[in-house]
Coordinates of C-alpha atoms and ligand atoms in Angstrom, one line a residue:
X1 CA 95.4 81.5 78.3
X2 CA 94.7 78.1 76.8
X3 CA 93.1 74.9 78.1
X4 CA 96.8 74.0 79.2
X5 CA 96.9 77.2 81.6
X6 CA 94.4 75.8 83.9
X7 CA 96.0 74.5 86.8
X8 CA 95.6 71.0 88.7
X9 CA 92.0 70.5 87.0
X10 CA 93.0 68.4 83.8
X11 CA 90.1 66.0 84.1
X12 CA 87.7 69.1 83.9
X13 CA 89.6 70.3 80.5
X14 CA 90.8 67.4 78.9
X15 CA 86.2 66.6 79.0
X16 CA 85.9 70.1 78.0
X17 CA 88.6 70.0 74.6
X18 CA 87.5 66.8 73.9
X19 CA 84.1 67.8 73.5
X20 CA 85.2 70.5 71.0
X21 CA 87.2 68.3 68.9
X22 CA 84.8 65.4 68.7
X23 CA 81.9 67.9 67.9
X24 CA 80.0 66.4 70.9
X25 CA 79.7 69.7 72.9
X26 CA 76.6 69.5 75.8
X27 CA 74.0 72.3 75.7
X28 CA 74.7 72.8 80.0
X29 CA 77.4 72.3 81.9
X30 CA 77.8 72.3 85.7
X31 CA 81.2 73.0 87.2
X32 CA 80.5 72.3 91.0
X33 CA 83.4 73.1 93.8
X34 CA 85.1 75.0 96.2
X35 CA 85.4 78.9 95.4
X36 CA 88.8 79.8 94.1
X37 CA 89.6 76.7 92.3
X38 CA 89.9 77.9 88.7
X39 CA 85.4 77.2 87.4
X40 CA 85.2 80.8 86.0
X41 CA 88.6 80.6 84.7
X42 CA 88.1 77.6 82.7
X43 CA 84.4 78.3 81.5
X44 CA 86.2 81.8 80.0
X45 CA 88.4 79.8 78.4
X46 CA 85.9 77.3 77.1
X47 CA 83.8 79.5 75.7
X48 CA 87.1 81.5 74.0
X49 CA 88.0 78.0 72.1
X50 CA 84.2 77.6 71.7
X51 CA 85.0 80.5 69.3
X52 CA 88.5 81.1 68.8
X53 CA 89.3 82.2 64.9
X54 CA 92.6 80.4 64.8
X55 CA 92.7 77.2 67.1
X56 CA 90.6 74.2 67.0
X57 CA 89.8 73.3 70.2
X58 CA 91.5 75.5 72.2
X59 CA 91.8 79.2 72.7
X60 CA 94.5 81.4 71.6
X61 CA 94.0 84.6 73.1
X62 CA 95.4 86.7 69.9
X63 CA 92.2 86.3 67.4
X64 CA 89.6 88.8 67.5
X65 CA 87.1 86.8 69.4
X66 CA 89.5 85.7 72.4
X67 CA 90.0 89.2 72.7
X68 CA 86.5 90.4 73.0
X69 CA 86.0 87.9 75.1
X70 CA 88.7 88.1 77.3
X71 CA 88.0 92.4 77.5
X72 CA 84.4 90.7 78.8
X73 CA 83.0 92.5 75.7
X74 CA 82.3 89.9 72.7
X75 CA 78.3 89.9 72.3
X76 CA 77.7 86.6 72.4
X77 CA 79.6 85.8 75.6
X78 CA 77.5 86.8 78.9
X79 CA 78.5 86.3 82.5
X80 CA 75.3 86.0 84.8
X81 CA 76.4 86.8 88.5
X82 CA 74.5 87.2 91.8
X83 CA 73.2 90.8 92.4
X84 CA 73.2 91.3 96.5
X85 CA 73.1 87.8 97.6
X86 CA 70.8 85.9 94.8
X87 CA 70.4 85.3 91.5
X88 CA 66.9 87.1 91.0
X89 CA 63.9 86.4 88.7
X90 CA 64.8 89.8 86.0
X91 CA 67.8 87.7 85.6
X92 CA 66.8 84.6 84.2
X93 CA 64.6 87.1 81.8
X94 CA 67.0 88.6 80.9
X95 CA 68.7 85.7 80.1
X96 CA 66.0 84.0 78.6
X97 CA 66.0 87.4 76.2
X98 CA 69.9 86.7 75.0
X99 CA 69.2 83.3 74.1
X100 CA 66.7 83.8 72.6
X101 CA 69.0 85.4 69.9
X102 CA 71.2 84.0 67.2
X103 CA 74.8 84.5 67.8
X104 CA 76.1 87.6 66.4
X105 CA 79.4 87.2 66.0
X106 CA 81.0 83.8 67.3
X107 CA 80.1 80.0 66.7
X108 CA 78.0 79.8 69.9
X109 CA 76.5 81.7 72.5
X110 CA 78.1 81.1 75.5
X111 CA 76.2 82.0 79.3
X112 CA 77.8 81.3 82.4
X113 CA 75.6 81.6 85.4
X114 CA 77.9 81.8 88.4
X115 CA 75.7 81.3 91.5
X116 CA 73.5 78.7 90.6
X117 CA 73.5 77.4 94.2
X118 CA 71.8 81.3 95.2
X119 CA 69.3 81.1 92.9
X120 CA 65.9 82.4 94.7
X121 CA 63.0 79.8 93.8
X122 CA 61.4 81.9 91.7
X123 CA 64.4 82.2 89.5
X124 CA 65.3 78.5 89.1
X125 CA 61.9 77.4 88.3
X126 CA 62.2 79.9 85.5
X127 CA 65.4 79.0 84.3
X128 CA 64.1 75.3 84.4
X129 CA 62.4 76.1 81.1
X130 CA 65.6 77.4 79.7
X131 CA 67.1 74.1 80.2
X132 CA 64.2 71.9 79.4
X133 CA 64.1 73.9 76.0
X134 CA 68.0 74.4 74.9
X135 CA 68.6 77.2 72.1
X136 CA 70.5 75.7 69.3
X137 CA 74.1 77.1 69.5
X138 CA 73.8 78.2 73.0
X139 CA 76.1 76.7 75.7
X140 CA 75.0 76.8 79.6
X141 CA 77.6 76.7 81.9
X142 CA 76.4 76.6 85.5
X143 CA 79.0 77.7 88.2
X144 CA 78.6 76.5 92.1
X145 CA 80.1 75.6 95.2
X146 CA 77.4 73.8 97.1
X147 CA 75.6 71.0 94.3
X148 CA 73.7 69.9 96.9
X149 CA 70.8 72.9 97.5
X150 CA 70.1 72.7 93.4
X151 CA 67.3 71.4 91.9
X152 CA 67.6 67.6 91.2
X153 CA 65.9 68.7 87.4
X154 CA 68.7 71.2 87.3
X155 CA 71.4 68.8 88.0
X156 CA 70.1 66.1 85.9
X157 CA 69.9 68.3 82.9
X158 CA 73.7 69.6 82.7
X159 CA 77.0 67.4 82.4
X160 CA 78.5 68.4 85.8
X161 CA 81.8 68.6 86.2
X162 CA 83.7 68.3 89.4
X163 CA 86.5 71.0 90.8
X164 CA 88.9 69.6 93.2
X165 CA 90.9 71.8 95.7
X166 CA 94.7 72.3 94.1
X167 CA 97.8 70.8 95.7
X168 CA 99.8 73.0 97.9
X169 CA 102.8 72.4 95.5
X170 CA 100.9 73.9 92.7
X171 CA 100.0 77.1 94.3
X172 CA 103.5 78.0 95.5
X173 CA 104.6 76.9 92.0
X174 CA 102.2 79.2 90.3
X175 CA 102.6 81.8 92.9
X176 CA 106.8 81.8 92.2
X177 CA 106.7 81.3 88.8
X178 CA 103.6 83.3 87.5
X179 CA 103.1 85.9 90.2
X180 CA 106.5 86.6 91.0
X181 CA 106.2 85.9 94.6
X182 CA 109.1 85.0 97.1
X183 CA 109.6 81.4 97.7
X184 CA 108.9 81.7 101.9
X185 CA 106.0 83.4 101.2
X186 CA 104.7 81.6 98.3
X187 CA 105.0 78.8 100.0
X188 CA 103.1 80.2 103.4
X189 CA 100.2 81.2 101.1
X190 CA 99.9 78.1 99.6
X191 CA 99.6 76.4 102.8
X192 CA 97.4 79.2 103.9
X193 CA 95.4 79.0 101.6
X194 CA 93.6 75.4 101.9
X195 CA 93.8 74.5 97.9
X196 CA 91.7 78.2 96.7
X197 CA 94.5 79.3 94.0
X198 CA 91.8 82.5 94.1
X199 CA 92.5 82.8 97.9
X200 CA 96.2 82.6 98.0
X201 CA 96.4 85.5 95.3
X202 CA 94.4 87.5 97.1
X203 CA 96.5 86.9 100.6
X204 CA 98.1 90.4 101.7
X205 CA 101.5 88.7 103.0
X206 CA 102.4 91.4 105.2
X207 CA 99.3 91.8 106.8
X208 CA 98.9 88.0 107.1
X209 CA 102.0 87.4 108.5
X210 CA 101.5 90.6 111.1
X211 CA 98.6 88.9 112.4
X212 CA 99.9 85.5 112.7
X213 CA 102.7 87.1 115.4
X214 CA 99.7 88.4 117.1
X215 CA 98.3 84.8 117.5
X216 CA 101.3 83.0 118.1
X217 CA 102.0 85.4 121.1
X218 CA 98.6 84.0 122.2
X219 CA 100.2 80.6 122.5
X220 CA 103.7 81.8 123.7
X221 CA 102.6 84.7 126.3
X222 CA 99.4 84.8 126.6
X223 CA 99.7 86.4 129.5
X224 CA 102.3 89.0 129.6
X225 CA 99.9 91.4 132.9
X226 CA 98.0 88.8 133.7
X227 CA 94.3 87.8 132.9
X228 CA 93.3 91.0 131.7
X229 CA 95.9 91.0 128.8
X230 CA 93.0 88.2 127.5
X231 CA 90.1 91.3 127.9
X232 CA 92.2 93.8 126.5
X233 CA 93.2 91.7 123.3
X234 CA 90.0 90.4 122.9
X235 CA 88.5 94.0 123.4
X236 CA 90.9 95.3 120.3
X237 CA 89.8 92.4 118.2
X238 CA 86.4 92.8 118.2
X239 CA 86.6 96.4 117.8
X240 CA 88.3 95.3 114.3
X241 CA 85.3 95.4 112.0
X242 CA 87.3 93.7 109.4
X243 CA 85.3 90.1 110.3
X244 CA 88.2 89.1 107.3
X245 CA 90.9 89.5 110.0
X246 CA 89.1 87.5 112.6
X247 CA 88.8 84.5 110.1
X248 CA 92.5 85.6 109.4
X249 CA 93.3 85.4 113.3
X250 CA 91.1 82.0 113.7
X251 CA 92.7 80.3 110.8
X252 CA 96.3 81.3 112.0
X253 CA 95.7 79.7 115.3
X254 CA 94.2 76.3 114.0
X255 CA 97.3 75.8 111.8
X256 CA 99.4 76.7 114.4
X257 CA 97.9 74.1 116.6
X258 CA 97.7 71.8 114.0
X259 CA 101.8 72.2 113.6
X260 CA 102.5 72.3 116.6
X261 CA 100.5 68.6 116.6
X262 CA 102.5 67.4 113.5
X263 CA 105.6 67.8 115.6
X264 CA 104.4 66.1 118.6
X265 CA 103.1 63.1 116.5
X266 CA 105.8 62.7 113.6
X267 CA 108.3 65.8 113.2
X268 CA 107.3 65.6 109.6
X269 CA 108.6 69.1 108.5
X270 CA 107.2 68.7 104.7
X271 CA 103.5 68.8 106.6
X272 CA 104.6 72.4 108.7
X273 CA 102.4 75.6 107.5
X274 CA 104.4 77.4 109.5
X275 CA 107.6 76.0 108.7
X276 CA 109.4 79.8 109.0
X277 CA 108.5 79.4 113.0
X278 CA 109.5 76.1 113.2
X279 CA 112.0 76.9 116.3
X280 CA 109.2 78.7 118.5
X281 CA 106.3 75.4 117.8
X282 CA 108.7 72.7 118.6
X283 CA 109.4 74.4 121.9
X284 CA 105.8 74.5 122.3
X285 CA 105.4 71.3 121.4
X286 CA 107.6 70.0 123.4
X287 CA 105.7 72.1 126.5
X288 CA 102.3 70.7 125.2
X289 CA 100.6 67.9 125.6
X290 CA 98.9 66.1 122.9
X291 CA 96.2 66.1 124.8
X292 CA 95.8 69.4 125.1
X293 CA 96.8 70.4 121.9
X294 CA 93.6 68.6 120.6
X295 CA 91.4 70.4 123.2
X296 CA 93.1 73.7 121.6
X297 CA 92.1 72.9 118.3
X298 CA 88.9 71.7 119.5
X299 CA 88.4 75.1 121.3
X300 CA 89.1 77.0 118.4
X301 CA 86.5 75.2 116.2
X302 CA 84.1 75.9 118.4
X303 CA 84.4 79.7 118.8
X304 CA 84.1 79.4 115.0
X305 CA 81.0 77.3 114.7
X306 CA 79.5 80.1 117.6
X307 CA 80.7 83.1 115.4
X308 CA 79.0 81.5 112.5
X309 CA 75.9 80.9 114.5
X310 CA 76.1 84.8 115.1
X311 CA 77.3 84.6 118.3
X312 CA 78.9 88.0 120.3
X313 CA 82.5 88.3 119.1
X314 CA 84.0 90.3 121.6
X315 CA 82.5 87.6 124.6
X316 CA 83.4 84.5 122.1
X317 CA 87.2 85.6 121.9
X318 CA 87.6 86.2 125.8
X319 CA 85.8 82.8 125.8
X320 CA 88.1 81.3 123.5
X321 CA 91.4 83.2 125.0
X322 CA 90.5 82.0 128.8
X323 CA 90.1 78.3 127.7
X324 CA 93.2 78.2 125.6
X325 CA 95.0 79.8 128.1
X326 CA 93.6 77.3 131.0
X327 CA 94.3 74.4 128.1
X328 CA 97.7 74.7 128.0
X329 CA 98.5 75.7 131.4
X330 CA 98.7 79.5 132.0
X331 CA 95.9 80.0 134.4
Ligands
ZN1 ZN1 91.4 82.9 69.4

């Protein structure tokens, strides 16, 4: 993969080549953004053209080196990730051990430290010295999603680099064209997926599309024997201990509320997630009041925030399920 595979980010690449070609390459970078957007993806590719055999300022995944490094097994490329949920203190020795090293085989010595932003204390005051003190021939690249819990000295000693979320039309593209997926369920994905390329790959369609007739029957028939349908489907919910399916189930019913809210404000198809159910929303939108379409979205945000806040889950989706249900008329 070259510098021209990397999808919808052609300000972060276009800073990245230049800096090869015009010899002007930083000690540390930071790549900052939302998970999923392509940051490990380009800094592999970076630090392939940072050593590729054949291409100037680029990679070409053929040579020796791009190899290695692509196999994750070239000595003088080292991915630093989390272990559990922090980046500990052995860590940064150990890092502070490679690059402390000549580069064996490449050009540079490239370390990417994904997780920047979980660093414990102990561990970013240590790898402050790293940075205050660059090795010659050693390239930093920092990966995070949240810039703002670093340290401002961490920050202020890297080039950041910003990661945007990816247009839904490039997802489905790569999803139909690279992946091989079906153009209806590329294009659900995509819209699924809230601009994470990384998420929409990872999207089981089958089992996403299973639960998304769960929730829609939430909105159609949410009472098919009465109030305790609400208690019993909340009951097999919670008993899920996949908490995956319950984001699954959560973000289902936001877009479907947001569609159904697109229709009763413009009947602007192109913005639809959902398109595929477009019969069964408009006749709930035409049921619905905007009004209390908003309070359904609103309701669902809220069981979210309280499920975050650790909330119970099986007394948060009754919760949720009563008020929707009393929302848009049922009860
Ligand atoms: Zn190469």
């Amino acid at each position: 993969m070259s510098f021209k595979d990397i999808i919808g980010q052609d300000r972060a690449w276009t800073i990245l080549q230049n800096a090869i070609k015009n010899g002007s390459v930083a000690h540390a970078y930071l790549f900052f953004g939302p998970e999923g957007v392509g940051k490990r993806f380009t800094a592999i590719t970076f630090a392939k053209a940072l050593n590729c055999l054949k291409e100037k300022g680029d990679s070409c995944d053929e040579c020796d080196s791009c190899r290695k490094i692509e196999g994750a097994n070239h000595p003088d490329v080292v991915v630093i990730s989390p272990e559990g949920n922090h980046i500990k203190i052995e860590q940064m020795r150990k890092l502070q051990r490679i690059v402390s090293f000549k580069a064996y085989e490449g050009r540079r010595k490239v370390v990417i430290l994904d997780g920047v932003d979980v660093m414990t204390d102990e561990a970013a005051n240590s790898f402050l010295k790293t940075l205050e003190e660059p090795p010659d021939e050693t390239v930093l690249i920092l990966m995070c999603i949240n810039i703002h819990t670093l340290l401002p000295t961490i920050i202020s000693r890297c080039q950041g680099i910003r990661f945007n979320l990816l247009p839904v039309e490039s997802i489905r593209d790569i999803l139909i064209k690279k992946r091989g997926v079906r153009i209806e369920e590329a294009r659900l994905a995509a819209s699924l997926c809230k601009g994470r390329l990384g998420k929409a790959i990872d999207i089981d369609i089958k089992t996403t599309l299973n639960n998304r007739e769960e929730v829609f029957t939430i909105l159609s028939d949410p009472l098919p024997e009465g109030v305790s349908s609400i208690f019993s489907k909340a009951e097999i919910w919670a008993k899920d201990k996949d908490s995956d399916k319950v984001d699954d189930l959560l973000d289902h019913l936001s877009n479907l509320c947001r569609d159904i809210a697109i229709l009763k404000c413009s009947g602007n198809q192109d913005l639809i997630t959902n398109i595929d159910m477009i019969d069964g929303l408009r006749s709930l939108s035409e049921r619905l009041s905007f009004h209390e379409v908003q309070s359904m979205f609103q309701t669902v945000q809220n069981t979210r925030r309280s499920l975050k806040r650790n909330a119970n889950l099986h007394l948060s989706l009754e919760v949720m399920m009563m008020r929707l249900s009393d929302e848009m008329g049922y009860l």
